[in-house]
XYZ file of C-alpha atoms in Angstrom:
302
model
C -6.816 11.760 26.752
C -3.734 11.526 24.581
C -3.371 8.273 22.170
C -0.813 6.171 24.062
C 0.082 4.847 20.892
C 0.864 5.929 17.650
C 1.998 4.108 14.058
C 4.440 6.766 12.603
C 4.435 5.979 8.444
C 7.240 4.029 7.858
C 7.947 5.155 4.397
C 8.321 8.804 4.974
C 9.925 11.453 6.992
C 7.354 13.995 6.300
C 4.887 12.739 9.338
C 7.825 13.424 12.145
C 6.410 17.400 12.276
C 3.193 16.299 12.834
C 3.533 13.183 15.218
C 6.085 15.190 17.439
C 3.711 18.637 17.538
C 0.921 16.311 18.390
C 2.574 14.988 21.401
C 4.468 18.232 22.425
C 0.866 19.156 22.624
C -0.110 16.455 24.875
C 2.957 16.884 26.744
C 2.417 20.388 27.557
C -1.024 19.336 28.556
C -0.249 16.522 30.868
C 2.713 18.639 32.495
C -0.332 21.615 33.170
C -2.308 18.497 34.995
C 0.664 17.077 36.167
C 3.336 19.378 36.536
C 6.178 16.721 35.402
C 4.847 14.137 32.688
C 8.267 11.891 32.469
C 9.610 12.303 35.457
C 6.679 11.303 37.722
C 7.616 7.845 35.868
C 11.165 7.840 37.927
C 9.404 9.007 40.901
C 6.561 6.634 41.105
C 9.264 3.473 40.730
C 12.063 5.019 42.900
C 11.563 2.305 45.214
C 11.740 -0.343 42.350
C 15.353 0.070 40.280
C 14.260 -2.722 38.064
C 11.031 -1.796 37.114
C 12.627 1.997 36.747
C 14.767 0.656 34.100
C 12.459 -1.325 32.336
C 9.836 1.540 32.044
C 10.486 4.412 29.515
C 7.863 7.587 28.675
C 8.565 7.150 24.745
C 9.732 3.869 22.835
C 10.003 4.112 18.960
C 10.011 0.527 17.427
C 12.675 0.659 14.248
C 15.849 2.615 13.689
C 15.591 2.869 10.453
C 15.889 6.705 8.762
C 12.204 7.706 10.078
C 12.875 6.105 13.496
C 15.906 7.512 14.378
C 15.091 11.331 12.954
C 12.109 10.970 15.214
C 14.188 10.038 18.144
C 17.405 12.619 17.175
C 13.723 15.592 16.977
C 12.556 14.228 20.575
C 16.114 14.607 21.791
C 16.391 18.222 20.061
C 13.376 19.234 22.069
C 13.665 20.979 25.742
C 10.192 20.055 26.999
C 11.410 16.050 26.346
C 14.771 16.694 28.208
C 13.270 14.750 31.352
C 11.811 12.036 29.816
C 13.188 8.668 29.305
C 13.304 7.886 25.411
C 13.899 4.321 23.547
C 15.070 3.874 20.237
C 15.108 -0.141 19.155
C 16.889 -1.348 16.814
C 16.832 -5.157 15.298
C 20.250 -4.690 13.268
C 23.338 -4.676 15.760
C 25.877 -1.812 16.437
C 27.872 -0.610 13.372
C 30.502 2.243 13.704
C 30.032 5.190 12.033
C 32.760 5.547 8.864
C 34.012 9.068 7.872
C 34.815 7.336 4.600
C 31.908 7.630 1.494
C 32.054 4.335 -0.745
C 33.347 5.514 -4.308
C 30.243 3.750 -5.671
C 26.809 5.156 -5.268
C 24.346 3.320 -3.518
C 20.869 2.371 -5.497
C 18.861 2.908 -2.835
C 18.285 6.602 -2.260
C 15.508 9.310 -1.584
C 14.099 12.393 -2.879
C 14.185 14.743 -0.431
C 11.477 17.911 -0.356
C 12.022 21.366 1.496
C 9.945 20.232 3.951
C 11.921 17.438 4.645
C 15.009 19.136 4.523
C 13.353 21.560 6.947
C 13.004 18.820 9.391
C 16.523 18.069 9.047
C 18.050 21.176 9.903
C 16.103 21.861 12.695
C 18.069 18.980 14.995
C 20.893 19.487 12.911
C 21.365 16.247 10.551
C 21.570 18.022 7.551
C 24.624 19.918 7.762
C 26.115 16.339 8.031
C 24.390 15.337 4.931
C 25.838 18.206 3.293
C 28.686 17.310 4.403
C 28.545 14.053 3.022
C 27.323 13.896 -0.606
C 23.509 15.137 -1.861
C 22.234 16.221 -5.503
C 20.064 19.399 -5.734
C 17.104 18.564 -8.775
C 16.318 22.140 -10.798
C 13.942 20.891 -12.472
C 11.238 17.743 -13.216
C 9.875 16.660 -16.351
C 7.696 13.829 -16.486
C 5.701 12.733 -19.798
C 4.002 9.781 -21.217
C 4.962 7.557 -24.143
C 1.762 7.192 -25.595
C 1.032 11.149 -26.405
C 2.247 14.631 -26.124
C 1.322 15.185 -22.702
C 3.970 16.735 -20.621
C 4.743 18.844 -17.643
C 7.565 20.168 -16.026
C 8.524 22.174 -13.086
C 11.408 24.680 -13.253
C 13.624 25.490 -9.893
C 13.249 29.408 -12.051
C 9.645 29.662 -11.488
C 10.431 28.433 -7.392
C 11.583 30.209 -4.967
C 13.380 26.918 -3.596
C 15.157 23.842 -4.816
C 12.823 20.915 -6.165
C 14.361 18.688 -4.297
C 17.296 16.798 -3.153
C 18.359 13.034 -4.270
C 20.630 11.581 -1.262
C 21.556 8.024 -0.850
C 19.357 6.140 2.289
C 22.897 5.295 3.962
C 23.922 8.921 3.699
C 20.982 9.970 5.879
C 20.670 7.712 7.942
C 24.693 8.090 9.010
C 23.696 11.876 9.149
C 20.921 11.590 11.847
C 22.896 8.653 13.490
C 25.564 11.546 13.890
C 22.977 14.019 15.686
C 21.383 11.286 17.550
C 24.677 10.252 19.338
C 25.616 13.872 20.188
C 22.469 14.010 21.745
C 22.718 10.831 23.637
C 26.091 12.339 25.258
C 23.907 15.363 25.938
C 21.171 13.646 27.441
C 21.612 10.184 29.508
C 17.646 9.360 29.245
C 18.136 9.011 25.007
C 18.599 5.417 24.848
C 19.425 3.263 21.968
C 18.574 -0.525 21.923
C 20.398 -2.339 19.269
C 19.976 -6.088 18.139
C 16.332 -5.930 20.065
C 13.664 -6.960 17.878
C 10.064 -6.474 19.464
C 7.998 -10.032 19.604
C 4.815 -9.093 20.923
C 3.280 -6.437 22.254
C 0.983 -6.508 25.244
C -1.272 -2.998 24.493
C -3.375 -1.531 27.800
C -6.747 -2.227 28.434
C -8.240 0.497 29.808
C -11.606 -1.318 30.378
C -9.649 -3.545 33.024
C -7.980 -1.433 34.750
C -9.001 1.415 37.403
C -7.220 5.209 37.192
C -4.634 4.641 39.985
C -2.744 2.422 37.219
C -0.728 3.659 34.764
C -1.605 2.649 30.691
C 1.578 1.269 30.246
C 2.450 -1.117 26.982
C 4.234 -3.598 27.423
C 7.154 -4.877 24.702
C 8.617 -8.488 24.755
C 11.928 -8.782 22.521
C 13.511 -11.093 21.112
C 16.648 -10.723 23.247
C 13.869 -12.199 26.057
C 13.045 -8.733 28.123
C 10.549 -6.900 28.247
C 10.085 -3.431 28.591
C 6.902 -1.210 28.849
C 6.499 2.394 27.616
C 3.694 5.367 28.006
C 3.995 5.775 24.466
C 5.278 3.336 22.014
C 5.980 5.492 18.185
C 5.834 2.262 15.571
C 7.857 2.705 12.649
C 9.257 -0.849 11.807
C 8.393 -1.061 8.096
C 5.652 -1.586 5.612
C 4.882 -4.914 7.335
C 4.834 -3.036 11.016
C 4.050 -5.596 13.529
C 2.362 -2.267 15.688
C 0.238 -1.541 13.238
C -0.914 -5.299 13.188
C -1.512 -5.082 17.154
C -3.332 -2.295 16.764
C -5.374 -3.884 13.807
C -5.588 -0.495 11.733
C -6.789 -0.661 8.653
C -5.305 -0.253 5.345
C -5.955 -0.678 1.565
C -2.894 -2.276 -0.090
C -3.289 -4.190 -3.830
C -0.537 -6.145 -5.402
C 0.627 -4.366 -8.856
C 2.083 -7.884 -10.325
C 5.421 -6.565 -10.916
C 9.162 -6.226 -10.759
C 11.412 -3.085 -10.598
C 15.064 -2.998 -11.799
C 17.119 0.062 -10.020
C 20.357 0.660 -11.545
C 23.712 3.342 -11.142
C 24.145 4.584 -14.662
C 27.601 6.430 -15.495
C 27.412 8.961 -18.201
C 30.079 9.080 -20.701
C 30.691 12.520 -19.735
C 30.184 14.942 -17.046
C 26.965 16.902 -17.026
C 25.085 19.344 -14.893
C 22.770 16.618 -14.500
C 20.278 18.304 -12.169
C 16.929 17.215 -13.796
C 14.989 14.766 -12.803
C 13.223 12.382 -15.939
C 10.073 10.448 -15.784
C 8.342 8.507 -18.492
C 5.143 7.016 -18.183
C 4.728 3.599 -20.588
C 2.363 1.217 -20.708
C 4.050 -1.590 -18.874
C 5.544 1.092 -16.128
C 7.376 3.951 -15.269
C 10.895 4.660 -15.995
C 12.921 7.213 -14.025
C 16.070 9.182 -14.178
C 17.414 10.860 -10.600
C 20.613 12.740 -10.739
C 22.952 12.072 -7.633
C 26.602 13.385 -9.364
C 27.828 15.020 -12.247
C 28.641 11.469 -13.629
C 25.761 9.353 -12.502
C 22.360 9.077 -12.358
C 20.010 6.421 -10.499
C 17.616 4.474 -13.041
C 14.197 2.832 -11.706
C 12.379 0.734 -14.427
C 9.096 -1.606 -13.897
C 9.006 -2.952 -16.792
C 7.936 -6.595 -17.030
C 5.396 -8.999 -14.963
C 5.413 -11.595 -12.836
């Protein structure tokens, strides 16, 4: 039997592959049993229209960059067209802007090919392009306290290293996708300014096979709403996760990281990417312009 729910890493956009091929496969295995997966949801509460509404086939908790690209790759997918998709999201509506800030944002992400893969298969990074992104050639990372030193060299690669782009950038790049899709596709949904509370996860030892394994979501707005599948990816403190009481191994590293824009005095290629190992922490250089670079120091306790 397929997991009913799943706690999508929060920090990453490298697991959406492998979450969504994992349930395409379950899909395709329930609609074999089944014949329709998501739409035997609309059929078995056609006499109910509130309970209809209330019930979805897929709810991801968190719009946040890995929330919504999983929701924008569900909606790029044919064999999900039927089903009835969530995305919640705790911060309220905000209208896309066509307009970049002049000033770089400090809070940005190194993007692989995978990643970028991932992207450009539902389309959100042509809109990055579009926007503003910083290819890295090449890495060099050493350490303070010897010689030691490697590099990697875009030369030696058959692709790009990498790609620095600001958080705000991709996330108004998927946003972009995800909305086309939604005018697509009535059954994408997106909740904003709905928080999830509690959730109420199935028991299967209490319950016989005529019902469904539905979980069950109370928000802070006071609904609730229940979903087949419920995707968590609300954070590094995911309140999912905690429901589900998974296990994790987390230690506290005592200190405090200063992120800064710096502006070079002149324009560079600036398409390598600096790390220096020291005994009180790592210091890092990522290029995101010709004229500025994004600095990440730990460097003292606390």
């Amino acid at each position: 039997m397929f997991s009913r729910v799943l706690n999508s890493s929060a920090n990453s956009l490298h697991s959406i592959n492998s979450v969504l091929d994992l349930y395409k496969l379950g899909v395709r295995c329930s609609v074999k049993l089944n014949k329709h997966l998501c739409t035997e949801t609309c059929k078995d509460d056609a006499f109910n229209d509130d309970a209809a509404a209330n019930e979805y086939d897929i709810v991801i908790s968190g719009g946040g960059m890995v929330g919504s690209a999983m929701a924008a790759s569900l909606g790029n997918e044919s064999v999900f067209r039927d089903c009835k998709i969530l995305l919640l999201e705790a911060s309220p509506y905000r209208q896309l802007s066509s307009n970049l800030p002049e000033k770089y944002a400090n809070r940005v992400c190194a993007l692989t090919p995978g990643t970028v893969e991932l992207l450009e298969s539902f389309g959100a990074w042509k809109n990055i392009c579009d926007m503003r992104k910083k290819k890295v050639r090449r890495m060099q990372v050493w350490e303070a306290c010897s010689d030691a030193m490697i590099s990697f060299d875009k030369n030696a690669m058959t692709e790009d290293l990498a790609y620095i782009v600001e958080n705000d950038v991709i996330l108004t790049g998927i946003t972009r996708r995800l909305e086309a899709f939604q005018q697509d596709n009535p059954s994408l949904q997106v909740m904003h300014g709905a928080k999830v509370e509690r959730y109420e996860l199935p028991q299967p030892h209490l319950r016989d096979d005529f019902q469904k394994p539905l979980t069950v979501l109370h928000l802070d707005n006071g609904k609730s709403i229940k979903a087949r599948l419920v995707i968590g990816a609300d954070g590094m403190n995911s309140l999912l996760r905690k429901t589900m009481q998974v296990k994790y191994v987390e230690w506290d590293y005592n200190q405090m990281a200063v992120v800064a824009t710096l502006s070079f005095s002149e324009a560079t290629e600036n398409n390598v990417a600096w790390q220096r190992f020291t005994p009180t922490g790592p210091i890092a250089l990522l290029p995101v312009c010709l004229s500025f670079a994004i600095s990440r120091c730990l460097c003292f306790d606390i």
